[in-house]
N, CA, C and O atoms as a Tinker XYZ file with bonds, in Angstrom:
   280  protein
     1  N     48.802000  -94.466000  -37.237000    73     2
     2  CA    50.061000  -95.063000  -36.845000    64     1     3
     3  C     51.156000  -94.008000  -36.967000    63     2     4     5
     4  O     51.266000  -93.307000  -37.973000    81     3
     5  N     51.948000  -93.920000  -35.924000    73     3     6
     6  CA    53.099000  -93.014000  -35.908000    64     5     7
     7  C     54.326000  -93.836000  -35.547000    63     6     8     9
     8  O     54.306000  -94.601000  -34.583000    81     7
     9  N     55.382000  -93.679000  -36.313000    73     7    10
    10  CA    56.597000  -94.469000  -36.127000    64     9    11
    11  C     57.713000  -93.586000  -35.587000    63    10    12    13
    12  O     57.899000  -92.450000  -36.022000    81    11
    13  N     58.450000  -94.138000  -34.628000    73    11    14
    14  CA    59.682000  -93.499000  -34.184000    64    13    15
    15  C     60.789000  -94.543000  -34.247000    63    14    16    17
    16  O     60.542000  -95.741000  -34.114000    81    15
    17  N     61.989000  -94.075000  -34.446000    73    15    18
    18  CA    63.137000  -94.978000  -34.493000    64    17    19
    19  C     64.190000  -94.493000  -33.508000    63    18    20    21
    20  O     64.306000  -93.301000  -33.225000    81    19
    21  N     64.940000  -95.434000  -33.003000    73    19    22
    22  CA    66.033000  -95.133000  -32.087000    64    21    23
    23  C     67.330000  -95.537000  -32.784000    63    22    24    25
    24  O     67.733000  -96.700000  -32.745000    81    23
    25  N     67.967000  -94.575000  -33.413000    73    23    26
    26  CA    69.198000  -94.861000  -34.158000    64    25    27
    27  C     70.322000  -95.341000  -33.245000    63    26    28    29
    28  O     71.244000  -96.014000  -33.705000    81    27
    29  N     70.257000  -95.006000  -31.969000    73    27    30
    30  CA    71.278000  -95.482000  -31.033000    64    29    31
    31  C     71.164000  -96.986000  -30.797000    63    30    32    33
    32  O     72.155000  -97.642000  -30.476000    81    31
    33  N     69.971000  -97.527000  -30.954000    73    31    34
    34  CA    69.758000  -98.975000  -30.779000    64    33    35
    35  C     69.959000  -99.755000  -32.066000    63    34    36    37
    36  O     70.251000 -100.950000  -32.031000    81    35
    37  N     69.803000  -99.086000  -33.204000    73    35    38
    38  CA    69.882000  -99.741000  -34.509000    64    37    39
    39  C     71.253000 -100.397000  -34.705000    63    38    40    41
    40  O     72.286000  -99.827000  -34.356000    81    39
    41  N     71.237000 -101.616000  -35.276000    73    39    42
    42  CA    72.482000 -102.331000  -35.559000    64    41    43
    43  C     72.733000 -102.445000  -37.064000    63    42    44    45
    44  O     73.703000 -103.075000  -37.486000    81    43
    45  N     71.863000 -101.840000  -37.868000    73    43    46
    46  CA    72.066000 -101.823000  -39.310000    64    45    47
    47  C     71.784000 -103.138000  -40.009000    63    46    48    49
    48  O     72.342000 -103.394000  -41.076000    81    47
    49  N     70.939000 -103.974000  -39.442000    73    47    50
    50  CA    70.641000 -105.273000  -40.043000    64    49    51
    51  C     69.848000 -105.146000  -41.343000    63    50    52    53
    52  O     69.941000 -106.018000  -42.207000    81    51
    53  N     69.074000 -104.079000  -41.493000    73    51    54
    54  CA    68.345000 -103.833000  -42.730000    64    53    55
    55  C     67.044000 -104.597000  -42.881000    63    54    56    57
    56  O     66.424000 -104.548000  -43.943000    81    55
    57  N     66.620000 -105.295000  -41.854000    73    55    58
    58  CA    65.372000 -106.049000  -41.947000    64    57    59
    59  C     64.164000 -105.141000  -42.168000    63    58    60    61
    60  O     63.210000 -105.518000  -42.849000    81    59
    61  N     64.212000 -103.956000  -41.594000    73    59    62
    62  CA    63.108000 -103.010000  -41.760000    64    61    63
    63  C     62.963000 -102.585000  -43.218000    63    62    64    65
    64  O     61.848000 -102.429000  -43.714000    81    63
    65  N     64.084000 -102.400000  -43.898000    73    63    66
    66  CA    64.057000 -102.006000  -45.307000    64    65    67
    67  C     63.484000 -103.139000  -46.153000    63    66    68    69
    68  O     62.714000 -102.895000  -47.082000    81    67
    69  N     63.855000 -104.363000  -45.835000    73    67    70
    70  CA    63.317000 -105.512000  -46.573000    64    69    71
    71  C     61.810000 -105.632000  -46.377000    63    70    72    73
    72  O     61.096000 -106.017000  -47.302000    81    71
    73  N     61.326000 -105.312000  -45.197000    73    71    74
    74  CA    59.900000 -105.436000  -44.902000    64    73    75
    75  C     59.081000 -104.262000  -45.430000    63    74    76    77
    76  O     57.951000 -104.451000  -45.881000    81    75
    77  N     59.635000 -103.057000  -45.377000    73    75    78
    78  CA    58.856000 -101.856000  -45.735000    64    77    79
    79  C     59.787000 -100.775000  -46.287000    63    78    80    81
    80  O     60.081000  -99.789000  -45.611000    81    79
    81  N     60.241000 -100.973000  -47.513000    73    79    82
    82  CA    61.209000 -100.038000  -48.085000    64    81    83
    83  C     60.629000  -98.667000  -48.426000    63    82    84    85
    84  O     61.387000  -97.728000  -48.669000    81    83
    85  N     59.320000  -98.535000  -48.449000    73    83    86
    86  CA    58.713000  -97.215000  -48.664000    64    85    87
    87  C     58.773000  -96.378000  -47.390000    63    86    88    89
    88  O     58.637000  -95.155000  -47.434000    81    87
    89  N     58.976000  -97.043000  -46.259000    73    87    90
    90  CA    58.959000  -96.366000  -44.954000    64    89    91
    91  C     60.360000  -96.240000  -44.363000    63    90    92    93
    92  O     60.677000  -95.235000  -43.726000    81    91
    93  N     61.193000  -97.249000  -44.569000    73    91    94
    94  CA    62.530000  -97.276000  -43.975000    64    93    95
    95  C     63.609000  -97.323000  -45.041000    63    94    96    97
    96  O     63.398000  -97.846000  -46.136000    81    95
    97  N     64.750000  -96.779000  -44.715000    73    95    98
    98  CA    65.928000  -96.851000  -45.572000    64    97    99
    99  C     67.135000  -96.972000  -44.641000    63    98   100   101
   100  O     66.997000  -96.918000  -43.419000    81    99
   101  N     68.307000  -97.133000  -45.229000    73    99   102
   102  CA    69.534000  -97.182000  -44.443000    64   101   103
   103  C     70.453000  -96.071000  -44.898000    63   102   104   105
   104  O     70.586000  -95.815000  -46.095000    81   103
   105  N     71.084000  -95.413000  -43.948000    73   103   106
   106  CA    72.038000  -94.362000  -44.229000    64   105   107
   107  C     73.243000  -94.975000  -44.939000    63   106   108   109
   108  O     73.779000  -95.992000  -44.499000    81   107
   109  N     73.659000  -94.361000  -46.021000    73   107   110
   110  CA    74.781000  -94.903000  -46.791000    64   109   111
   111  C     76.095000  -94.877000  -46.022000    63   110   112   113
   112  O     76.961000  -95.720000  -46.255000    81   111
   113  N     76.255000  -93.933000  -45.120000    73   111   114
   114  CA    77.521000  -93.806000  -44.393000    64   113   115
   115  C     77.680000  -94.827000  -43.276000    63   114   116   117
   116  O     78.737000  -95.445000  -43.147000    81   115
   117  N     76.629000  -95.010000  -42.458000    73   115   118
   118  CA    76.767000  -95.888000  -41.300000    64   117   119
   119  C     75.839000  -97.105000  -41.320000    63   118   120   121
   120  O     75.934000  -97.968000  -40.447000    81   119
   121  N     74.942000  -97.179000  -42.311000    73   119   122
   122  CA    74.047000  -98.327000  -42.433000    64   121   123
   123  C     72.879000  -98.322000  -41.470000    63   122   124   125
   124  O     72.093000  -99.270000  -41.452000    81   123
   125  N     72.747000  -97.276000  -40.668000    73   123   126
   126  CA    71.668000  -97.232000  -39.678000    64   125   127
   127  C     70.358000  -96.789000  -40.314000    63   126   128   129
   128  O     70.337000  -96.159000  -41.372000    81   127
   129  N     69.288000  -97.128000  -39.655000    73   127   130
   130  CA    67.945000  -96.869000  -40.172000    64   129   131
   131  C     67.681000  -95.375000  -40.371000    63   130   132   133
   132  O     68.107000  -94.526000  -39.588000    81   131
   133  N     66.962000  -95.102000  -41.449000    73   131   134
   134  CA    66.485000  -93.765000  -41.759000    64   133   135
   135  C     64.982000  -93.890000  -41.972000    63   134   136   137
   136  O     64.527000  -94.751000  -42.726000    81   135
   137  N     64.229000  -93.051000  -41.323000    73   135   138
   138  CA    62.781000  -93.077000  -41.447000    64   137   139
   139  C     62.355000  -92.188000  -42.604000    63   138   140   141
   140  O     62.612000  -90.984000  -42.602000    81   139
   141  N     61.702000  -92.789000  -43.593000    73   139   142
   142  CA    61.238000  -92.041000  -44.756000    64   141   143
   143  C     59.849000  -91.455000  -44.519000    63   142   144   145
   144  O     59.562000  -90.338000  -44.950000    81   143
   145  N     58.991000  -92.204000  -43.836000    73   143   146
   146  CA    57.622000  -91.771000  -43.552000    64   145   147
   147  C     57.315000  -92.003000  -42.081000    63   146   148   149
   148  O     57.211000  -93.154000  -41.656000    81   147
   149  N     57.170000  -90.967000  -41.308000    73   147   150
   150  CA    56.858000  -91.119000  -39.895000    64   149   151
   151  C     55.418000  -91.517000  -39.638000    63   150   152   153
   152  O     55.098000  -92.122000  -38.614000    81   151
   153  N     54.549000  -91.168000  -40.584000    73   151   154
   154  CA    53.136000  -91.538000  -40.500000    64   153   155
   155  C     52.738000  -92.144000  -41.846000    63   154   156   157
   156  O     52.270000  -91.429000  -42.731000    81   155
   157  N     52.922000  -93.457000  -42.005000    73   155   158
   158  CA    52.662000  -94.090000  -43.299000    64   157   159
   159  C     51.162000  -94.249000  -43.575000    63   158   160   161
   160  O     50.358000  -94.243000  -42.643000    81   159
   161  N     50.788000  -94.392000  -44.838000    73   159   162
   162  CA    49.388000  -94.636000  -45.177000    64   161   163
   163  C     48.946000  -96.013000  -44.685000    63   162   164   165
   164  O     49.770000  -96.889000  -44.424000    81   163
   165  N     47.654000  -96.182000  -44.566000    73   163   166
   166  CA    47.092000  -97.423000  -44.014000    64   165   167
   167  C     47.537000  -98.671000  -44.769000    63   166   168   169
   168  O     47.704000  -99.727000  -44.159000    81   167
   169  N     47.730000  -98.572000  -46.071000    73   167   170
   170  CA    48.092000  -99.760000  -46.842000    64   169   171
   171  C     49.497000 -100.273000  -46.525000    63   170   172   173
   172  O     49.854000 -101.376000  -46.937000    81   171
   173  N     50.289000  -99.500000  -45.810000    73   171   174
   174  CA    51.632000  -99.931000  -45.416000    64   173   175
   175  C     51.723000 -100.382000  -43.960000    63   174   176   177
   176  O     52.784000 -100.818000  -43.513000    81   175
   177  N     50.626000 -100.281000  -43.222000    73   175   178
   178  CA    50.663000 -100.608000  -41.787000    64   177   179
   179  C     51.114000 -102.033000  -41.516000    63   178   180   181
   180  O     51.891000 -102.265000  -40.590000    81   179
   181  N     50.648000 -102.979000  -42.295000    73   179   182
   182  CA    51.025000 -104.373000  -42.078000    64   181   183
   183  C     52.538000 -104.567000  -42.246000    63   182   184   185
   184  O     53.171000 -105.256000  -41.445000    81   183
   185  N     53.102000 -103.968000  -43.270000    73   183   186
   186  CA    54.542000 -104.085000  -43.508000    64   185   187
   187  C     55.339000 -103.415000  -42.394000    63   186   188   189
   188  O     56.382000 -103.921000  -41.980000    81   187
   189  N     54.849000 -102.279000  -41.911000    73   187   190
   190  CA    55.543000 -101.575000  -40.830000    64   189   191
   191  C     55.509000 -102.398000  -39.542000    63   190   192   193
   192  O     56.505000 -102.466000  -38.823000    81   191
   193  N     54.377000 -103.016000  -39.252000    73   191   194
   194  CA    54.283000 -103.860000  -38.052000    64   193   195
   195  C     55.227000 -105.057000  -38.157000    63   194   196   197
   196  O     55.831000 -105.465000  -37.165000    81   195
   197  N     55.350000 -105.615000  -39.355000    73   195   198
   198  CA    56.299000 -106.710000  -39.556000    64   197   199
   199  C     57.726000 -106.223000  -39.303000    63   198   200   201
   200  O     58.514000 -106.905000  -38.648000    81   199
   201  N     58.051000 -105.043000  -39.825000    73   199   202
   202  CA    59.391000 -104.483000  -39.621000    64   201   203
   203  C     59.688000 -104.302000  -38.141000    63   202   204   205
   204  O     60.794000 -104.590000  -37.685000    81   203
   205  N     58.703000 -103.828000  -37.393000    73   203   206
   206  CA    58.888000 -103.661000  -35.948000    64   205   207
   207  C     59.171000 -105.010000  -35.282000    63   206   208   209
   208  O     60.042000 -105.109000  -34.418000    81   207
   209  N     58.442000 -106.029000  -35.681000    73   207   210
   210  CA    58.594000 -107.351000  -35.070000    64   209   211
   211  C     59.937000 -108.008000  -35.395000    63   210   212   213
   212  O     60.517000 -108.688000  -34.548000    81   211
   213  N     60.425000 -107.809000  -36.601000    73   211   214
   214  CA    61.651000 -108.505000  -36.999000    64   213   215
   215  C     62.926000 -107.697000  -36.756000    63   214   216   217
   216  O     64.028000 -108.200000  -36.979000    81   215
   217  N     62.789000 -106.467000  -36.308000    73   215   218
   218  CA    63.970000 -105.654000  -36.016000    64   217   219
   219  C     64.752000 -106.306000  -34.868000    63   218   220   221
   220  O     64.229000 -106.410000  -33.759000    81   219
   221  N     65.989000 -106.746000  -35.112000    73   219   222
   222  CA    66.721000 -107.468000  -34.072000    64   221   223
   223  C     67.107000 -106.620000  -32.863000    63   222   224   225
   224  O     67.381000 -107.162000  -31.792000    81   223
   225  N     67.131000 -105.305000  -33.021000    73   223   226
   226  CA    67.547000 -104.454000  -31.908000    64   225   227
   227  C     66.391000 -103.737000  -31.216000    63   226   228   229
   228  O     66.594000 -103.080000  -30.195000    81   227
   229  N     65.191000 -103.854000  -31.756000    73   227   230
   230  CA    64.049000 -103.167000  -31.160000    64   229   231
   231  C     64.096000 -101.661000  -31.349000    63   230   232   233
   232  O     63.611000 -100.908000  -30.505000    81   231
   233  N     64.683000 -101.222000  -32.461000    73   231   234
   234  CA    64.868000  -99.788000  -32.704000    64   233   235
   235  C     63.627000  -99.093000  -33.254000    63   234   236   237
   236  O     63.604000  -97.869000  -33.380000    81   235
   237  N     62.593000  -99.870000  -33.584000    73   235   238
   238  CA    61.377000  -99.305000  -34.172000    64   237   239
   239  C     60.256000  -99.348000  -33.155000    63   238   240   241
   240  O     59.996000 -100.390000  -32.554000    81   239
   241  N     59.593000  -98.223000  -32.959000    73   239   242
   242  CA    58.432000  -98.155000  -32.084000    64   241   243
   243  C     57.245000  -97.621000  -32.875000    63   242   244   245
   244  O     57.371000  -96.683000  -33.662000    81   243
   245  N     56.090000  -98.241000  -32.649000    73   243   246
   246  CA    54.859000  -97.821000  -33.310000    64   245   247
   247  C     53.881000  -97.347000  -32.247000    63   246   248   249
   248  O     53.669000  -98.012000  -31.233000    81   247
   249  N     53.297000  -96.196000  -32.497000    73   247   250
   250  CA    52.274000  -95.644000  -31.595000    64   249   251
   251  C     51.040000  -95.329000  -32.421000    63   250   252   253
   252  O     51.110000  -95.186000  -33.642000    81   251
   253  N     49.927000  -95.226000  -31.748000    73   251   254
   254  CA    48.690000  -94.833000  -32.428000    64   253   255
   255  C     48.844000  -93.425000  -32.966000    63   254   256   257
   256  O     49.489000  -92.575000  -32.352000    81   255
   257  N     48.251000  -93.194000  -34.105000    73   255   258
   258  CA    48.300000  -91.846000  -34.698000    64   257   259
   259  C     47.487000  -90.899000  -33.819000    63   258   260   261
   260  O     46.531000  -91.305000  -33.158000    81   259
   261  N     47.877000  -89.663000  -33.827000    73   259   262
   262  CA    47.163000  -88.620000  -33.082000    64   261   263
   263  C     45.829000  -88.366000  -33.766000    63   262   264   265
   264  O     45.816000  -87.897000  -34.904000    81   263
   265  N     44.707000  -88.657000  -33.119000    73   263   266
   266  CA    43.399000  -88.484000  -33.752000    64   265   267
   267  C     43.144000  -87.035000  -34.158000    63   266   268   269
   268  O     42.380000  -86.792000  -35.093000    81   267
   269  N     43.746000  -86.089000  -33.497000    73   267   270
   270  CA    43.547000  -84.686000  -33.838000    64   269   271
   271  C     44.224000  -84.332000  -35.155000    63   270   272   273
   272  O     43.871000  -83.341000  -35.794000    81   271
   273  N     45.203000  -85.148000  -35.562000    73   271   274
   274  CA    45.952000  -84.862000  -36.785000    64   273   275
   275  C     45.206000  -85.313000  -38.033000    63   274   276   277
   276  O     45.614000  -84.974000  -39.144000    81   275
   277  N     44.141000  -86.057000  -37.879000    73   275   278
   278  CA    43.417000  -86.586000  -39.042000    64   277   279
   279  C     42.503000  -85.588000  -39.636000    63   278   280
   280  O     41.824000  -85.882000  -40.621000    81   279
């Protein structure tokens, strides 16, 4: 799993942080999403998928991990 975020779409709702705080954070200055782990471990995948689903602005995208990187 590889995560990308679109800070231009982010509205600072913080739902991603509530769902997966090991992966997402919010910038103290503007409240927008900050990605802590672009490729999280497998045990966090469920939380990351939830964060993607509940993000009100659709700022989180999940792609399959690059098999060559494993």
